[in-house]
Amino acid sequence: MPATLDSPAGTAAVALRGVGKVFGIGDTRVAALREVDLDLPYGELVLLVGPSGCGKTTLISVVAGLLDPSEGEIEVLGESLSRMRGGRKVRFRGERIGFVFQQYNLLPALTAAENAAVPLLIAGWNRRKAVARAADLLTEVGLADKLTAYPSQLSGGQQQRVAIARALVHEPKLLVCDEPTAALDAASGRTVMGLIRKVAVEPDRAVVVVTHDSRVYDFGDRIVSMADGRVEKVEVKPAG
Ligand SMILES: Nc1ncnc2c1ncn2[C@@H]1O[C@H](COP(=O)(O)OP(=O)(O)OP(=O)(O)O)[C@@H](O)[C@H]1O
Ligand SMILES: [Mg+2]
């Protein structure tokens, strides 16, 4: 039996219906997403794959509420993103969604622990408590000895692990990662994917990872292949 689409609440974590996204107008018009229907379940790590320019970043950006679709309906964590506006969407994103980007986007003047604490500080946590919670998570990703290091003193794989800790520190229900292993060598890439599995895959959470990297395919429970703005194929790994 493949993993179920049902959360305890009986809904998929992410549901897209007829989603399209067009950039530009006239001669520069690009249909980045075309009629995308997709359901992503809780409790799985979903890999989103496909050639450069096929729409992967666009898809996770609309799922994460960073980009508005041109058409279609998007439901995330039981709420209609398509109908959510302005401040409410920003809050929803800040509280319920974590992001990991290809470029780690760490703040150079903050230590590893301070960087990982940023979402809590934005949410108004007391600084000491926020940094302590971030330090716990950094310890979990193997960086206990780097809490006070600055990004410039960390390797690429270590910086990416700080970025993962930052994405998870506020315990978001949806984690989206755009090519988190792209800047890493094979071994660091596997470490990072293993960590995402270990710390983010939970029954009440959903994780989507965009990747070009066929070396990390074994870390996914489900592989969604895109081509030319469409979802072409969804493969579900047998449980086991
Ligand atoms: N802001 C934008 N303005 C205009 N066109 C865009 C914009 N963002 C993306 N596109 C176009 O939309 C299409 C999909 O882009 P997207 O970034 O989603 O691809 P991708 O699958 O993530 O590619 P890659 O693997 O290279 O990161 C491409 O043709 C791209 O040129
Ligand atoms: Mg991309």
mmCIF file of C-alpha atoms and ligand atoms in Angstrom:
data_model
loop_
_atom_site.group_PDB
_atom_site.id
_atom_site.type_symbol
_atom_site.label_atom_id
_atom_site.label_comp_id
_atom_site.label_asym_id
_atom_site.label_seq_id
_atom_site.Cartn_x
_atom_site.Cartn_y
_atom_site.Cartn_z
ATOM 1 C CA MET A 1 0.000 0.000 0.000
ATOM 2 C CA PRO A 2 1.412 3.395 -0.861
ATOM 3 C CA ALA A 3 1.374 5.959 1.919
ATOM 4 C CA THR A 4 -2.054 7.413 2.348
ATOM 5 C CA LEU A 5 -2.998 10.884 1.188
ATOM 6 C CA ASP A 6 -5.065 11.301 4.302
ATOM 7 C CA SER A 7 -3.866 13.196 7.318
ATOM 8 C CA PRO A 8 -5.781 12.660 10.534
ATOM 9 C CA ALA A 9 -7.954 15.518 9.306
ATOM 10 C CA GLY A 10 -8.612 13.672 6.037
ATOM 11 C CA THR A 11 -6.942 16.043 3.591
ATOM 12 C CA ALA A 12 -3.763 16.082 1.544
ATOM 13 C CA ALA A 13 -1.065 18.440 2.816
ATOM 14 C CA VAL A 14 -0.905 20.126 -0.575
ATOM 15 C CA ALA A 15 -3.573 19.977 -3.289
ATOM 16 C CA LEU A 16 -3.351 21.740 -6.649
ATOM 17 C CA ARG A 17 -6.190 21.839 -9.155
ATOM 18 C CA GLY A 18 -5.737 23.233 -12.638
ATOM 19 C CA VAL A 19 -2.873 25.449 -11.568
ATOM 20 C CA GLY A 20 -1.269 27.583 -14.269
ATOM 21 C CA LYS A 21 1.352 30.292 -14.110
ATOM 22 C CA VAL A 22 2.190 32.635 -16.949
ATOM 23 C CA PHE A 23 5.123 35.050 -16.826
ATOM 24 C CA GLY A 24 5.372 38.055 -19.131
ATOM 25 C CA ILE A 25 3.131 39.130 -22.002
ATOM 26 C CA GLY A 26 3.204 39.041 -25.794
ATOM 27 C CA ASP A 27 6.493 37.806 -27.225
ATOM 28 C CA THR A 28 7.993 37.238 -23.789
ATOM 29 C CA ARG A 29 5.044 35.161 -22.536
ATOM 30 C CA VAL A 30 6.125 31.945 -20.818
ATOM 31 C CA ALA A 31 3.695 29.370 -19.479
ATOM 32 C CA ALA A 32 5.760 28.079 -16.548
ATOM 33 C CA LEU A 33 2.945 25.902 -15.171
ATOM 34 C CA ARG A 34 0.149 24.345 -17.210
ATOM 35 C CA GLU A 35 -2.932 22.710 -15.724
ATOM 36 C CA VAL A 36 -1.130 21.171 -12.805
ATOM 37 C CA ASP A 37 -3.186 18.779 -10.663
ATOM 38 C CA LEU A 38 -1.249 17.330 -7.764
ATOM 39 C CA ASP A 39 -1.874 15.933 -4.290
ATOM 40 C CA LEU A 40 0.953 15.603 -1.815
ATOM 41 C CA PRO A 41 0.418 13.584 1.329
ATOM 42 C CA TYR A 42 1.505 14.152 4.889
ATOM 43 C CA GLY A 43 4.325 12.015 6.222
ATOM 44 C CA GLU A 44 6.331 11.760 3.016
ATOM 45 C CA LEU A 45 9.386 13.268 1.421
ATOM 46 C CA VAL A 46 8.384 14.166 -2.136
ATOM 47 C CA LEU A 47 11.067 14.779 -4.761
ATOM 48 C CA LEU A 48 10.241 17.137 -7.607
ATOM 49 C CA VAL A 49 12.428 16.477 -10.636
ATOM 50 C CA GLY A 50 12.711 17.507 -14.289
ATOM 51 C CA PRO A 51 14.875 19.419 -16.752
ATOM 52 C CA SER A 52 16.017 22.994 -16.215
ATOM 53 C CA GLY A 53 13.225 25.462 -16.937
ATOM 54 C CA CYS A 54 10.379 22.926 -16.596
ATOM 55 C CA GLY A 55 8.741 24.840 -13.734
ATOM 56 C CA LYS A 56 10.009 23.236 -10.508
ATOM 57 C CA THR A 57 10.915 26.452 -8.690
ATOM 58 C CA THR A 58 7.707 28.079 -9.927
ATOM 59 C CA LEU A 59 5.667 25.160 -8.595
ATOM 60 C CA ILE A 60 7.157 25.199 -5.104
ATOM 61 C CA SER A 61 6.934 28.987 -5.038
ATOM 62 C CA VAL A 62 3.173 28.900 -5.622
ATOM 63 C CA VAL A 63 2.818 26.072 -3.097
ATOM 64 C CA ALA A 64 4.729 28.133 -0.529
ATOM 65 C CA GLY A 65 2.637 31.234 -1.241
ATOM 66 C CA LEU A 66 5.610 33.208 -2.563
ATOM 67 C CA LEU A 67 4.065 33.519 -6.006
ATOM 68 C CA ASP A 68 0.420 33.811 -7.055
ATOM 69 C CA PRO A 69 -0.744 31.391 -9.748
ATOM 70 C CA SER A 70 -2.400 32.792 -12.874
ATOM 71 C CA GLU A 71 -5.185 30.241 -12.533
ATOM 72 C CA GLY A 72 -6.316 27.268 -10.498
ATOM 73 C CA GLU A 73 -6.842 26.391 -6.869
ATOM 74 C CA ILE A 74 -4.200 25.677 -4.247
ATOM 75 C CA GLU A 75 -4.881 24.209 -0.854
ATOM 76 C CA VAL A 76 -2.030 23.968 1.647
ATOM 77 C CA LEU A 77 -2.351 22.435 5.111
ATOM 78 C CA GLY A 78 -6.129 22.546 4.828
ATOM 79 C CA GLU A 79 -6.327 26.225 3.872
ATOM 80 C CA SER A 80 -7.060 27.761 0.501
ATOM 81 C CA LEU A 81 -3.972 29.739 -0.483
ATOM 82 C CA SER A 82 -5.722 30.978 -3.607
ATOM 83 C CA ARG A 83 -8.212 32.843 -1.444
ATOM 84 C CA MET A 84 -5.832 34.007 1.251
ATOM 85 C CA ARG A 85 -4.563 37.520 0.921
ATOM 86 C CA GLY A 86 -1.895 39.982 2.056
ATOM 87 C CA GLY A 87 -1.053 39.940 5.731
ATOM 88 C CA ARG A 88 -2.802 36.667 6.460
ATOM 89 C CA LYS A 89 -0.759 34.899 3.765
ATOM 90 C CA VAL A 90 2.498 36.365 5.067
ATOM 91 C CA ARG A 91 1.627 35.159 8.577
ATOM 92 C CA PHE A 92 0.573 31.726 7.345
ATOM 93 C CA ARG A 93 3.862 31.406 5.475
ATOM 94 C CA GLY A 94 5.920 32.600 8.434
ATOM 95 C CA GLU A 95 4.287 30.201 10.867
ATOM 96 C CA ARG A 96 3.522 27.085 8.868
ATOM 97 C CA ILE A 97 6.114 26.864 6.081
ATOM 98 C CA GLY A 98 9.895 26.415 6.130
ATOM 99 C CA PHE A 99 12.177 27.070 3.153
ATOM 100 C CA VAL A 100 15.609 25.864 2.183
ATOM 101 C CA PHE A 101 17.108 27.451 -0.916
ATOM 102 C CA GLN A 102 20.015 26.439 -3.084
ATOM 103 C CA GLN A 103 21.956 29.457 -1.883
ATOM 104 C CA TYR A 104 21.736 29.191 1.853
ATOM 105 C CA ASN A 105 21.039 32.913 2.383
ATOM 106 C CA LEU A 106 22.616 32.983 5.823
ATOM 107 C CA LEU A 107 23.257 36.391 7.351
ATOM 108 C CA PRO A 108 27.051 36.870 7.462
ATOM 109 C CA ALA A 109 27.080 38.956 10.657
ATOM 110 C CA LEU A 110 25.151 36.359 12.685
ATOM 111 C CA THR A 111 26.545 33.147 14.180
ATOM 112 C CA ALA A 112 25.190 29.745 13.142
ATOM 113 C CA ALA A 113 22.898 29.610 16.177
ATOM 114 C CA GLU A 114 21.633 33.170 15.620
ATOM 115 C CA ASN A 115 20.997 32.449 11.944
ATOM 116 C CA ALA A 116 19.019 29.326 12.786
ATOM 117 C CA ALA A 117 17.005 31.313 15.355
ATOM 118 C CA VAL A 118 15.837 33.981 12.895
ATOM 119 C CA PRO A 119 12.271 32.637 12.309
ATOM 120 C CA LEU A 120 11.702 32.555 16.090
ATOM 121 C CA LEU A 121 13.055 36.073 16.518
ATOM 122 C CA ILE A 122 10.705 37.251 13.770
ATOM 123 C CA ALA A 123 7.871 35.516 15.636
ATOM 124 C CA GLY A 124 8.752 37.567 18.711
ATOM 125 C CA TRP A 125 10.550 34.968 20.844
ATOM 126 C CA ASN A 126 12.888 36.061 23.592
ATOM 127 C CA ARG A 127 16.389 36.098 22.123
ATOM 128 C CA ARG A 128 18.014 33.743 24.604
ATOM 129 C CA LYS A 129 15.258 31.139 24.306
ATOM 130 C CA ALA A 130 15.290 31.374 20.516
ATOM 131 C CA VAL A 131 19.047 30.855 20.281
ATOM 132 C CA ALA A 132 18.867 27.954 22.773
ATOM 133 C CA ARG A 133 16.178 26.233 20.706
ATOM 134 C CA ALA A 134 18.212 26.843 17.523
ATOM 135 C CA ALA A 135 21.276 25.366 19.237
ATOM 136 C CA ASP A 136 19.318 22.164 20.014
ATOM 137 C CA LEU A 137 18.406 21.794 16.378
ATOM 138 C CA LEU A 138 21.965 22.519 15.207
ATOM 139 C CA THR A 139 23.132 19.796 17.582
ATOM 140 C CA GLU A 140 20.640 17.445 15.971
ATOM 141 C CA VAL A 141 22.115 18.179 12.527
ATOM 142 C CA GLY A 142 25.653 17.539 13.792
ATOM 143 C CA LEU A 143 26.835 21.098 14.329
ATOM 144 C CA ALA A 144 27.123 21.219 18.129
ATOM 145 C CA ASP A 145 30.690 22.471 17.820
ATOM 146 C CA LYS A 146 29.793 25.259 15.344
ATOM 147 C CA LEU A 147 27.133 27.189 17.260
ATOM 148 C CA THR A 148 29.193 30.372 17.477
ATOM 149 C CA ALA A 149 30.841 30.063 14.061
ATOM 150 C CA TYR A 150 29.988 32.621 11.378
ATOM 151 C CA PRO A 151 28.847 31.449 7.923
ATOM 152 C CA SER A 152 32.232 32.376 6.397
ATOM 153 C CA GLN A 153 33.842 29.864 8.770
ATOM 154 C CA LEU A 154 31.603 26.985 7.653
ATOM 155 C CA SER A 155 31.815 24.594 4.701
ATOM 156 C CA GLY A 156 29.032 24.525 2.099
ATOM 157 C CA GLY A 157 27.496 21.406 3.628
ATOM 158 C CA GLN A 158 27.649 22.928 7.112
ATOM 159 C CA GLN A 159 26.000 26.146 5.881
ATOM 160 C CA GLN A 160 23.269 24.124 4.231
ATOM 161 C CA ARG A 161 22.692 22.283 7.529
ATOM 162 C CA VAL A 162 22.328 25.647 9.307
ATOM 163 C CA ALA A 163 19.794 26.626 6.628
ATOM 164 C CA ILE A 164 17.874 23.386 7.268
ATOM 165 C CA ALA A 165 17.874 24.048 11.021
ATOM 166 C CA ARG A 166 16.606 27.576 10.332
ATOM 167 C CA ALA A 167 13.830 26.206 8.115
ATOM 168 C CA LEU A 168 12.691 23.814 10.849
ATOM 169 C CA VAL A 169 13.240 25.827 14.018
ATOM 170 C CA HIS A 170 9.637 27.090 14.166
ATOM 171 C CA GLU A 171 8.318 23.557 13.497
ATOM 172 C CA PRO A 172 6.577 24.303 10.194
ATOM 173 C CA LYS A 173 4.100 21.726 8.892
ATOM 174 C CA LEU A 174 5.347 22.129 5.328
ATOM 175 C CA LEU A 175 9.019 22.194 4.394
ATOM 176 C CA VAL A 176 10.019 23.128 0.836
ATOM 177 C CA CYS A 177 13.595 22.873 -0.371
ATOM 178 C CA ASP A 178 14.861 24.101 -3.744
ATOM 179 C CA GLU A 179 17.910 22.102 -4.806
ATOM 180 C CA PRO A 180 19.365 21.851 -1.313
ATOM 181 C CA THR A 181 22.230 19.643 -2.497
ATOM 182 C CA ALA A 182 23.123 21.482 -5.697
ATOM 183 C CA ALA A 183 26.198 23.221 -4.282
ATOM 184 C CA LEU A 184 27.428 20.142 -2.422
ATOM 185 C CA ASP A 185 29.658 17.193 -3.226
ATOM 186 C CA ALA A 186 28.059 13.736 -3.324
ATOM 187 C CA ALA A 187 28.831 12.848 0.294
ATOM 188 C CA SER A 188 27.601 16.163 1.730
ATOM 189 C CA GLY A 189 24.534 15.936 -0.492
ATOM 190 C CA ARG A 190 23.647 12.558 0.972
ATOM 191 C CA THR A 191 24.242 13.844 4.505
ATOM 192 C CA VAL A 192 21.938 16.797 3.903
ATOM 193 C CA MET A 193 19.179 14.632 2.368
ATOM 194 C CA GLY A 194 19.518 12.112 5.204
ATOM 195 C CA LEU A 195 19.080 14.960 7.681
ATOM 196 C CA ILE A 196 16.029 16.326 5.918
ATOM 197 C CA ARG A 197 14.536 12.829 6.139
ATOM 198 C CA LYS A 198 15.479 12.378 9.758
ATOM 199 C CA VAL A 199 14.373 15.736 11.112
ATOM 200 C CA ALA A 200 11.518 16.687 8.789
ATOM 201 C CA VAL A 201 9.589 13.556 7.834
ATOM 202 C CA GLU A 202 6.826 13.243 10.434
ATOM 203 C CA PRO A 203 3.252 11.952 10.153
ATOM 204 C CA ASP A 204 1.783 15.446 10.423
ATOM 205 C CA ARG A 205 4.308 17.138 8.166
ATOM 206 C CA ALA A 206 4.944 17.319 4.442
ATOM 207 C CA VAL A 207 8.296 17.818 2.730
ATOM 208 C CA VAL A 208 8.940 18.728 -0.908
ATOM 209 C CA VAL A 209 12.472 18.770 -2.278
ATOM 210 C CA VAL A 210 13.338 19.996 -5.773
ATOM 211 C CA THR A 211 16.390 18.230 -7.096
ATOM 212 C CA HIS A 212 18.422 17.720 -10.242
ATOM 213 C CA ASP A 213 20.515 15.260 -8.433
ATOM 214 C CA SER A 214 19.727 11.654 -9.325
ATOM 215 C CA ARG A 215 22.165 10.578 -6.610
ATOM 216 C CA VAL A 216 19.610 11.513 -3.962
ATOM 217 C CA TYR A 217 16.557 9.800 -5.495
ATOM 218 C CA ASP A 218 16.604 7.033 -2.878
ATOM 219 C CA PHE A 219 15.699 9.561 -0.196
ATOM 220 C CA GLY A 220 12.240 10.217 -1.674
ATOM 221 C CA ASP A 221 8.981 8.377 -0.927
ATOM 222 C CA ARG A 222 7.407 9.778 -4.062
ATOM 223 C CA ILE A 223 8.960 11.224 -7.200
ATOM 224 C CA VAL A 224 7.018 13.829 -9.175
ATOM 225 C CA SER A 225 8.473 14.368 -12.656
ATOM 226 C CA MET A 226 7.761 17.595 -14.518
ATOM 227 C CA ALA A 227 8.311 18.566 -18.141
ATOM 228 C CA ASP A 228 7.418 21.823 -19.842
ATOM 229 C CA GLY A 229 5.229 23.147 -17.034
ATOM 230 C CA ARG A 230 3.269 19.936 -16.557
ATOM 231 C CA VAL A 231 3.372 17.056 -14.132
ATOM 232 C CA GLU A 232 4.256 14.099 -16.345
ATOM 233 C CA LYS A 233 4.544 11.260 -13.893
ATOM 234 C CA VAL A 234 4.180 10.474 -10.197
ATOM 235 C CA GLU A 235 6.008 7.425 -8.897
ATOM 236 C CA VAL A 236 5.311 6.164 -5.403
ATOM 237 C CA LYS A 237 7.963 3.987 -3.825
ATOM 238 C CA PRO A 238 6.675 0.819 -2.278
ATOM 239 C CA ALA A 239 6.643 1.104 1.502
ATOM 240 C CA GLY A 240 9.365 -0.899 3.158
HETATM 241 N N1 LIG B 1 10.198 35.821 -12.876
HETATM 242 C C1 LIG B 1 10.129 35.271 -14.093
HETATM 243 N N2 LIG B 1 9.865 35.992 -15.178
HETATM 244 C C2 LIG B 1 9.781 35.445 -16.425
HETATM 245 N N3 LIG B 1 9.941 34.124 -16.657
HETATM 246 C C3 LIG B 1 10.229 33.342 -15.608
HETATM 247 C C4 LIG B 1 10.345 33.853 -14.269
HETATM 248 N N4 LIG B 1 10.631 32.829 -13.423
HETATM 249 C C5 LIG B 1 10.692 31.735 -14.201
HETATM 250 N N5 LIG B 1 10.449 32.016 -15.503
HETATM 251 C C6 LIG B 1 10.403 31.073 -16.629
HETATM 252 O O1 LIG B 1 9.503 30.031 -16.272
HETATM 253 C C7 LIG B 1 10.002 28.762 -16.678
HETATM 254 C C8 LIG B 1 10.125 27.857 -15.445
HETATM 255 O O2 LIG B 1 11.138 28.363 -14.581
HETATM 256 P P1 LIG B 1 11.557 27.668 -13.212
HETATM 257 O O3 LIG B 1 12.481 28.577 -12.528
HETATM 258 O O4 LIG B 1 10.322 27.266 -12.496
HETATM 259 O O5 LIG B 1 12.298 26.359 -13.748
HETATM 260 P P2 LIG B 1 13.088 25.216 -12.954
HETATM 261 O O6 LIG B 1 12.452 23.907 -13.325
HETATM 262 O O7 LIG B 1 13.148 25.567 -11.504
HETATM 263 O O8 LIG B 1 14.524 25.270 -13.612
HETATM 264 P P3 LIG B 1 15.996 25.040 -12.967
HETATM 265 O O9 LIG B 1 16.141 23.565 -12.829
HETATM 266 O O10 LIG B 1 16.916 25.595 -13.996
HETATM 267 O O11 LIG B 1 16.055 25.783 -11.654
HETATM 268 C C9 LIG B 1 11.322 29.035 -17.380
HETATM 269 O O12 LIG B 1 11.084 29.076 -18.755
HETATM 270 C C10 LIG B 1 11.733 30.397 -16.863
HETATM 271 O O13 LIG B 1 12.504 31.083 -17.806
HETATM 272 MG MG MG B 2 14.701 26.098 -10.214
#
